CSV table of C-alpha atoms in Angstrom, one decimal:
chain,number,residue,atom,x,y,z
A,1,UNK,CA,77.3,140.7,-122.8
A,2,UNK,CA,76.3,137.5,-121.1
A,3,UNK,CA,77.0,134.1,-123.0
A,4,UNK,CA,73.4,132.9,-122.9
A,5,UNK,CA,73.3,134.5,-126.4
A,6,UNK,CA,75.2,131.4,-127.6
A,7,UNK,CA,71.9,129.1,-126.8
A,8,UNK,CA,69.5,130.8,-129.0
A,9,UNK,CA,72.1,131.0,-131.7
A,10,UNK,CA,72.9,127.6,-131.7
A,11,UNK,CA,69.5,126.3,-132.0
A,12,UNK,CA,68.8,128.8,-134.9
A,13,UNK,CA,71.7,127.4,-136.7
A,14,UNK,CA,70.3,123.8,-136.4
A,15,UNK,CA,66.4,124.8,-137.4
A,16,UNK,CA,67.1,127.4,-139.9
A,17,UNK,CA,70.3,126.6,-141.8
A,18,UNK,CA,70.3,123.0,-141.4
A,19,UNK,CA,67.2,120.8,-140.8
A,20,UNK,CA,64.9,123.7,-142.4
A,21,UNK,CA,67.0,124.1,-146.2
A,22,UNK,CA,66.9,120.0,-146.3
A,23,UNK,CA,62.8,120.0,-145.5
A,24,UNK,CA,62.2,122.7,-147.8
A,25,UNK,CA,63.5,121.6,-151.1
A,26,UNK,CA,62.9,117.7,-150.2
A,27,UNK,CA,59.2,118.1,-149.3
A,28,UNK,CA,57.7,121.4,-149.9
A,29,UNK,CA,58.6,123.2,-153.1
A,30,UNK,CA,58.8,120.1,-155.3
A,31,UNK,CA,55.4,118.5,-154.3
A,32,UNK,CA,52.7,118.6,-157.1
A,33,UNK,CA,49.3,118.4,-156.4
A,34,UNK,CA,49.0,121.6,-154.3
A,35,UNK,CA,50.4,124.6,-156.4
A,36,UNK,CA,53.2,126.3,-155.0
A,37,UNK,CA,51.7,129.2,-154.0
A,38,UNK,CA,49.4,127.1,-152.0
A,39,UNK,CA,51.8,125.6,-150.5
A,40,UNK,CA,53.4,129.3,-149.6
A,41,UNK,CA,50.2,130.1,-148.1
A,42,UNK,CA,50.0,127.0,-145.9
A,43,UNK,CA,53.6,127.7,-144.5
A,44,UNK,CA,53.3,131.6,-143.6
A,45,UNK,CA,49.7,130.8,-142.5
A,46,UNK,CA,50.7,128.4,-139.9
A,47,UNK,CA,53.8,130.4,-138.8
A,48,UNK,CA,51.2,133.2,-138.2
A,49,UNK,CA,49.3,131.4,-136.2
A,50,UNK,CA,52.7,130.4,-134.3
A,51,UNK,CA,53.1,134.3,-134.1
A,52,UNK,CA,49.5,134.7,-132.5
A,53,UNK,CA,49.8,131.8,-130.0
A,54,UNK,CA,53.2,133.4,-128.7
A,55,UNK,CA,52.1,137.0,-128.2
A,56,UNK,CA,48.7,136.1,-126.2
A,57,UNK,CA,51.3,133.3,-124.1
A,58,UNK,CA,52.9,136.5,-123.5
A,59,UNK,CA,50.0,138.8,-123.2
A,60,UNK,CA,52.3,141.0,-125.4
A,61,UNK,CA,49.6,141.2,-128.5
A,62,UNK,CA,49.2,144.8,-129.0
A,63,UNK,CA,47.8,147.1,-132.4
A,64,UNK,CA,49.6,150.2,-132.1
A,65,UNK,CA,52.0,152.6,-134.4
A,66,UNK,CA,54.7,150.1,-133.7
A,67,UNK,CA,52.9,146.6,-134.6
A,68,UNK,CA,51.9,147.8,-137.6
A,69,UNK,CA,55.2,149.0,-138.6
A,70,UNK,CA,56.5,145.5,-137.8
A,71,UNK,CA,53.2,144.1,-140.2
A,72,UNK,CA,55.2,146.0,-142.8
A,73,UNK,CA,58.5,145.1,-142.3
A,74,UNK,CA,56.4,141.0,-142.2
A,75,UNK,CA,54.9,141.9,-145.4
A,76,UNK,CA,58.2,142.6,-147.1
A,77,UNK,CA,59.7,139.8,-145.7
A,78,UNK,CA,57.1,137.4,-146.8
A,79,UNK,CA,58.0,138.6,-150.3
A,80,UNK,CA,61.5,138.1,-149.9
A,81,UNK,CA,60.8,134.4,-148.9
A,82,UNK,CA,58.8,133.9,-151.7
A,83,UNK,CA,61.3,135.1,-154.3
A,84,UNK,CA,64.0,132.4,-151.5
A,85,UNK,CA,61.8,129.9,-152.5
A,86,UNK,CA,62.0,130.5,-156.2
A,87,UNK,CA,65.4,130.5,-156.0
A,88,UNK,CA,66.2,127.3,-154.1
A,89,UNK,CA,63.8,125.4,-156.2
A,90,UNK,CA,65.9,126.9,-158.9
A,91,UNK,CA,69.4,126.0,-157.3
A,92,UNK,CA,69.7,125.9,-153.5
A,93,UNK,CA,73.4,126.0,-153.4
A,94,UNK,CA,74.0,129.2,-155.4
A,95,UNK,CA,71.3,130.9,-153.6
A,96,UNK,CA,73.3,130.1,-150.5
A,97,UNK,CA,76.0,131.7,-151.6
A,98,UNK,CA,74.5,134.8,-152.7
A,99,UNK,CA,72.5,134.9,-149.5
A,100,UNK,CA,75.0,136.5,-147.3
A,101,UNK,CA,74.5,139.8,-149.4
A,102,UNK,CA,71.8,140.5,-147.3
A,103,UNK,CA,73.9,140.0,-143.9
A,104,UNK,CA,76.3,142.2,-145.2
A,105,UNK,CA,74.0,144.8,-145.7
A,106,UNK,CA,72.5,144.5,-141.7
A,107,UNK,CA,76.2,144.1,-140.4
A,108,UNK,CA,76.8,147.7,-142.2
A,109,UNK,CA,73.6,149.4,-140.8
A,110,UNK,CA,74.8,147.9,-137.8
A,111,UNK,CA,78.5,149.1,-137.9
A,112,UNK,CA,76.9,152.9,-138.7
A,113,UNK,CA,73.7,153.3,-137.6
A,114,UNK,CA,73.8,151.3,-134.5
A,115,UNK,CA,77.9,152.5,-133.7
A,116,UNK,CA,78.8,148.5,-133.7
A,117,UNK,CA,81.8,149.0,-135.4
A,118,UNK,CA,84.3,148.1,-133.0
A,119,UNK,CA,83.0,144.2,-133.3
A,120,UNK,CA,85.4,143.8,-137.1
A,121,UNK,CA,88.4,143.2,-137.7
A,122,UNK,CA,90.9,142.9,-140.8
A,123,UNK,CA,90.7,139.0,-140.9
A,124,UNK,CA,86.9,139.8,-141.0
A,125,UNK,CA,87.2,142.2,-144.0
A,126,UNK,CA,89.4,139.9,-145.8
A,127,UNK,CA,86.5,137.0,-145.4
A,128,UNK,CA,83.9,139.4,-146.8
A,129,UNK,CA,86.5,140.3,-149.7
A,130,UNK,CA,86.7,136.2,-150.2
A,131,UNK,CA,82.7,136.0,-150.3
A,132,UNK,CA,82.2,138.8,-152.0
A,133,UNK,CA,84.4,138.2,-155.2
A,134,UNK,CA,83.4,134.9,-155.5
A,135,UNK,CA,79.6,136.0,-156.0
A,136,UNK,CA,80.7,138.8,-158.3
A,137,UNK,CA,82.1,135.9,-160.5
A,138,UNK,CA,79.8,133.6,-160.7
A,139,UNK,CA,77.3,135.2,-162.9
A,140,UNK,CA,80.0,136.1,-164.9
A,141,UNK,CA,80.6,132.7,-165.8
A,142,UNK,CA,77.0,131.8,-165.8
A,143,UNK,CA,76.9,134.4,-168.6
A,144,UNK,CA,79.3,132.1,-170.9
A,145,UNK,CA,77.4,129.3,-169.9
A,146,UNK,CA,74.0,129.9,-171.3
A,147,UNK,CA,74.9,128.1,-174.8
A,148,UNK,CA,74.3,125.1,-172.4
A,149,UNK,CA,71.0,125.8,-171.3
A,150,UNK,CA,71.0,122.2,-169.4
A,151,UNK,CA,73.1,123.9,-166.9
A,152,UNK,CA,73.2,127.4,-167.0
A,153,UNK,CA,71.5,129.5,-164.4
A,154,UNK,CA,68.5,131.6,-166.0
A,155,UNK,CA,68.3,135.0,-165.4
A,156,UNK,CA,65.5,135.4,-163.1
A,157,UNK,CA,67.4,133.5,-160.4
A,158,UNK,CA,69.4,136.7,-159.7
A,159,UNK,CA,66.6,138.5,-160.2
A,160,UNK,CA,65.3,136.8,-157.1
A,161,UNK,CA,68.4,136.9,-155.3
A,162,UNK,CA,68.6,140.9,-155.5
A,163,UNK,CA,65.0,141.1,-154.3
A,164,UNK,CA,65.2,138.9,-151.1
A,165,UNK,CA,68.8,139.9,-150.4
A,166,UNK,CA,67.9,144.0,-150.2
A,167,UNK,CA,64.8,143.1,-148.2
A,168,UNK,CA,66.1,140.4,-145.9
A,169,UNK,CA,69.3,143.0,-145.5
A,170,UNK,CA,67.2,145.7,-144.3
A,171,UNK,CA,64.9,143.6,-142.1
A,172,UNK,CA,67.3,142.3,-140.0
A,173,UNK,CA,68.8,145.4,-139.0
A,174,UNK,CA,65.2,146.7,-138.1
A,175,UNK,CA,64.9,143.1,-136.1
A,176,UNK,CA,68.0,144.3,-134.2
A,177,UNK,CA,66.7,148.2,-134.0
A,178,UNK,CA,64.0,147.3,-132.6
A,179,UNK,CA,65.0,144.4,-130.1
A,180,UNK,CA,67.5,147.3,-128.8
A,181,UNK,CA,64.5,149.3,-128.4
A,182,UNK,CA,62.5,146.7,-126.0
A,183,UNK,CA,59.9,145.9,-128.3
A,184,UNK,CA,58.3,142.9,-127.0
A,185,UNK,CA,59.5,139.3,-128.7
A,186,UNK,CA,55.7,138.2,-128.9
A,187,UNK,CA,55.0,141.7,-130.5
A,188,UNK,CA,57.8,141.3,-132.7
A,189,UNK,CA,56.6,137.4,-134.1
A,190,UNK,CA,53.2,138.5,-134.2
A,191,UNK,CA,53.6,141.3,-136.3
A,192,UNK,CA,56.5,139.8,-138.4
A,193,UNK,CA,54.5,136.7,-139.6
A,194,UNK,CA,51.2,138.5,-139.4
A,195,UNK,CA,52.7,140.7,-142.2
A,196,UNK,CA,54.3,137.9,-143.9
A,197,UNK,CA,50.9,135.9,-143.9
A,198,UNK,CA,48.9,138.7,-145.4
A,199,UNK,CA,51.4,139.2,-148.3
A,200,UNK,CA,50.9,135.2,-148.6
A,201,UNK,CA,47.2,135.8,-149.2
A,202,UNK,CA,48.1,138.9,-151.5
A,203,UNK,CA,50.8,136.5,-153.9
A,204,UNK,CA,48.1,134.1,-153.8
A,205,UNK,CA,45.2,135.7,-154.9
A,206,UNK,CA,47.4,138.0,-157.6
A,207,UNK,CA,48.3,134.4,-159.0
A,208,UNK,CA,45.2,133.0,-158.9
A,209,UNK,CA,44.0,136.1,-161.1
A,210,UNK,CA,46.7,136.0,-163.6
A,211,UNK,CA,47.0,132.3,-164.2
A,212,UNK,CA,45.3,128.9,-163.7
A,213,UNK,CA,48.0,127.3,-161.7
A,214,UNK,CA,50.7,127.1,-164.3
A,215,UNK,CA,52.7,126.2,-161.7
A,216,UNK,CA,52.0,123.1,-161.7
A,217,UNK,CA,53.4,122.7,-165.6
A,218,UNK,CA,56.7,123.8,-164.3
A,219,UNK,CA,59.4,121.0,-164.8
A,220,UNK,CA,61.1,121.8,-161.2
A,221,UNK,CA,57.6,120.8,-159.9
A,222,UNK,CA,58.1,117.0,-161.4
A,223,UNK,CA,60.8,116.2,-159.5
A,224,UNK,CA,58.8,114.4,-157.1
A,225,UNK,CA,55.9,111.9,-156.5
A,226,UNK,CA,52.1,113.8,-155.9
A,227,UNK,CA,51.2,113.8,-152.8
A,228,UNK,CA,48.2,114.1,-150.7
A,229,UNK,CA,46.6,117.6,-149.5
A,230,UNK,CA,47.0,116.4,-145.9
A,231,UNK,CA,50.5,114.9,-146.0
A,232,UNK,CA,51.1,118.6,-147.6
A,233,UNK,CA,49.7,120.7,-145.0
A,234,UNK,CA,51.2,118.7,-141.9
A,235,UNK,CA,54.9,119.2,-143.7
A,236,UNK,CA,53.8,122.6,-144.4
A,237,UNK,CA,52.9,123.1,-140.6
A,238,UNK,CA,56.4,121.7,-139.7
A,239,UNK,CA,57.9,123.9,-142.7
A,240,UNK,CA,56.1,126.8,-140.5
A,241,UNK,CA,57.3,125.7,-137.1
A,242,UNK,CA,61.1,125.9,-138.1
A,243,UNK,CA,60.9,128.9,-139.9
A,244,UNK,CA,59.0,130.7,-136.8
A,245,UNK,CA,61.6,129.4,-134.5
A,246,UNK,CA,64.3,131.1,-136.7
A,247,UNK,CA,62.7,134.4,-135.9
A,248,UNK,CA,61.7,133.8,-132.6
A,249,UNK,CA,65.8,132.2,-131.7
A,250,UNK,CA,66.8,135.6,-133.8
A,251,UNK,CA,64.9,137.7,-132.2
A,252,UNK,CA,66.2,136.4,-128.6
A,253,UNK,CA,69.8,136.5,-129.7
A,254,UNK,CA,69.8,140.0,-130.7
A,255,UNK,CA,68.0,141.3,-127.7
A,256,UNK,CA,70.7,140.6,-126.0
A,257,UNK,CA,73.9,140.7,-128.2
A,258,UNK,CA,75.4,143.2,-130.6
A,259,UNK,CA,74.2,142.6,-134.3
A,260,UNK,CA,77.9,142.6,-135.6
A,261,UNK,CA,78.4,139.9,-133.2
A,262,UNK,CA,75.6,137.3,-134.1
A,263,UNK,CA,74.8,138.1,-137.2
A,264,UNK,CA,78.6,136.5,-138.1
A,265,UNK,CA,77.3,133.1,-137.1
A,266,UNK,CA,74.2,133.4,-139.1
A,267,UNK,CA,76.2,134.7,-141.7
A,268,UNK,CA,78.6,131.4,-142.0
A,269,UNK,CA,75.4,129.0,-141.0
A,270,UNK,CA,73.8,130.9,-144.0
A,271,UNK,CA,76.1,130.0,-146.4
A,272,UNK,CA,77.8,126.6,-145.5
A,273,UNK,CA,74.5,124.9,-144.2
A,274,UNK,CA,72.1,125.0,-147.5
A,275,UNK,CA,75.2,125.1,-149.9
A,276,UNK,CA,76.5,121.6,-148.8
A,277,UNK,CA,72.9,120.6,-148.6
A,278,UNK,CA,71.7,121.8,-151.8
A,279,UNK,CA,75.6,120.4,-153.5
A,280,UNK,CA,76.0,117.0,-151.9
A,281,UNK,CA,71.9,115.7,-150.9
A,282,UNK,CA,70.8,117.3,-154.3
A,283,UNK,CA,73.2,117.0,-156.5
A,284,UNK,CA,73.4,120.3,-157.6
A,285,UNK,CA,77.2,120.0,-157.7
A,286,UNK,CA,76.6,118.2,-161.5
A,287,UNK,CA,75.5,121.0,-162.5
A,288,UNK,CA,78.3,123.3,-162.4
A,289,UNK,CA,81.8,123.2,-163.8
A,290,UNK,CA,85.1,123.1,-162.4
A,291,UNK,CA,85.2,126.9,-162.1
A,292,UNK,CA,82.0,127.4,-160.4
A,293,UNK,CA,83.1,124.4,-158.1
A,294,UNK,CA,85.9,126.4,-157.3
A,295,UNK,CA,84.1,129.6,-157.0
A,296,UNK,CA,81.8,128.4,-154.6
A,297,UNK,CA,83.6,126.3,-152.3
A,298,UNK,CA,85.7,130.1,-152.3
A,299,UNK,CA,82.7,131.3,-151.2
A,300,UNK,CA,82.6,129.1,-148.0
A,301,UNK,CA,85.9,129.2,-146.8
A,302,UNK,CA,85.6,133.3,-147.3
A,303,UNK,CA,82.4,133.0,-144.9
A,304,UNK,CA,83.6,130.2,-142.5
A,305,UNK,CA,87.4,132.8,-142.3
A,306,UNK,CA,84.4,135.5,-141.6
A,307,UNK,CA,83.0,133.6,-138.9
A,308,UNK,CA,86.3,132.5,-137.4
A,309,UNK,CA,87.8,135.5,-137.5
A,310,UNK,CA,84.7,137.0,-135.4
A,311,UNK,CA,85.2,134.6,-132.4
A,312,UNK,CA,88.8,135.3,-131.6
A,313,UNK,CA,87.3,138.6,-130.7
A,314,UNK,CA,84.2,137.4,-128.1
């Protein structure tokens, strides 16, 4: 395994879990003259067009058994993102938290399916033990919480975070079943945001037929000042940019390193990056008490041990 797979990873980690968490919930998801399903529509279709661009770069745009395959595998995932960007206008901390469900799932598909099991270790177990206890408490304590409705999580948050986390779980396994499997990386971006794009235009025409944007009366949408439809589709064409990179840095990393080996990184970069974004830039931290605090700052040292405990063994 040659170290160039640190590069890609790297710069995923910056555009993904750290620059992208920050624009999203800052500029995108609480702007209020373009609904938010607009706004999802402007993102995916400009990522899309990312995905296009790439392939014929490439010359590797193809419509065969395989791309459309991927279109579906895009399609799901553009609902998964969807229901991520419910939850982080919700609360982007706790969805951090609960996000590295979905890694878990592709590091076990990866550990059976793809025989990658010799990549863990005990310290890595006892970090997923950490993580996963932590996340098994908090809705507990949510639960006892809902008295206060000023601060208690509503129930459709973890709605959300099962959706995205199943999906998201089994997609990136498929990214890394199929990188094995020397499918083209323009194929791959084409088909992933082409799918993710069409099930954009599919959430915004089945909204658009069941309500006259009552999104916009949603107080999480007031947080902000309006602003114009250009400003909103030049931030959602940078919203697109770093979200295509993500898959396109992904895509590259696994191509050429085991799942159970990046997928660690992400996993940690996952967690830590939009948690202390979404509790220290947004304040979310008010909103929970000293147990949750406690809970979720568990959660980070259980997936930063994770991560830590995975590079003694590169």
């Amino acid at each position: 395994m040659t170290e160039i797979w640190i590069v890609p990873v790297l710069m995923r980690v910056f555009c993904v879990h750290l620059i992208y968490p920050w624009f999203l919930k800052s500029k995108i998801i609480h702007t209020d003259r373009i609904s938010f399903v607009n706004r999802f529509l402007l993102h995916y279709f400009f990522a899309a067009i990312l995905g296009v661009v790439t392939a014929l770069w490439l010359s590797q745009l193809s419509f065969d058994k395989t791309t459309t395959i991927i279109l579906g595998i895009g399609a799901a995932n553009g609902y998964a993102a969807y229901c991520q960007w419910k939850t982080d206008q919700i609360n982007q901390s706790l969805a951090a938290i609960y996000r590295f469900v979905d890694d878990v799932i592709a590091m076990t598909l990866g550990y059976w399916v793809l025989n990658e099991i010799q990549h863990i270790s005990m310290n890595m177990i006892i970090g997923l033990a950490i993580c996963s206890i932590a996340v098994i408490s908090l809705p507990v304590v949510n639960y006892f919480k809902r008295g206060d409705r000023s601060t208690a999580i509503p129930v459709r948050f973890f709605g959300y975070i099962l959706i995205q986390t199943v999906i998201w779980g089994f997609a990136k396994f498929l990214m890394k079943y199929f990188a094995i499997n020397s499918v083209p990386i323009g194929t791959w971006v084409f088909g992933w945001y082409g799918g993710a794009f069409l099930m954009a235009v599919i959430i915004f025409c089945v909204t658009r037929l069941r309500t006259n944007s009552s999104e916009k009366k949603d107080e999480v949408n007031k947080e902000t000042e309006p602003v114009s439809a250009l400003q909103t589709t030049w931030m959602s064409a940078v919203a697109g940019t770093f979200v295509f990179a993500g898959v396109f840095l992904g895509y590259w990393a696994l191509s050429i390193a085991p799942l159970t080996v990046v997928n660690p990184i992400f996993f940690a970069a996952s967690i830590v990056g939009p948690a202390v974004i979404g509790l220290f830039l947004f304040d979310e931290s008010k909103k929970y008490i000293r147990l949750e605090k406690f809970l979720i700052f568990a959660a980070i040292f259980g997936a930063i041990f994770f991560a830590l405990s995975f590079m003694r063994l590169i």
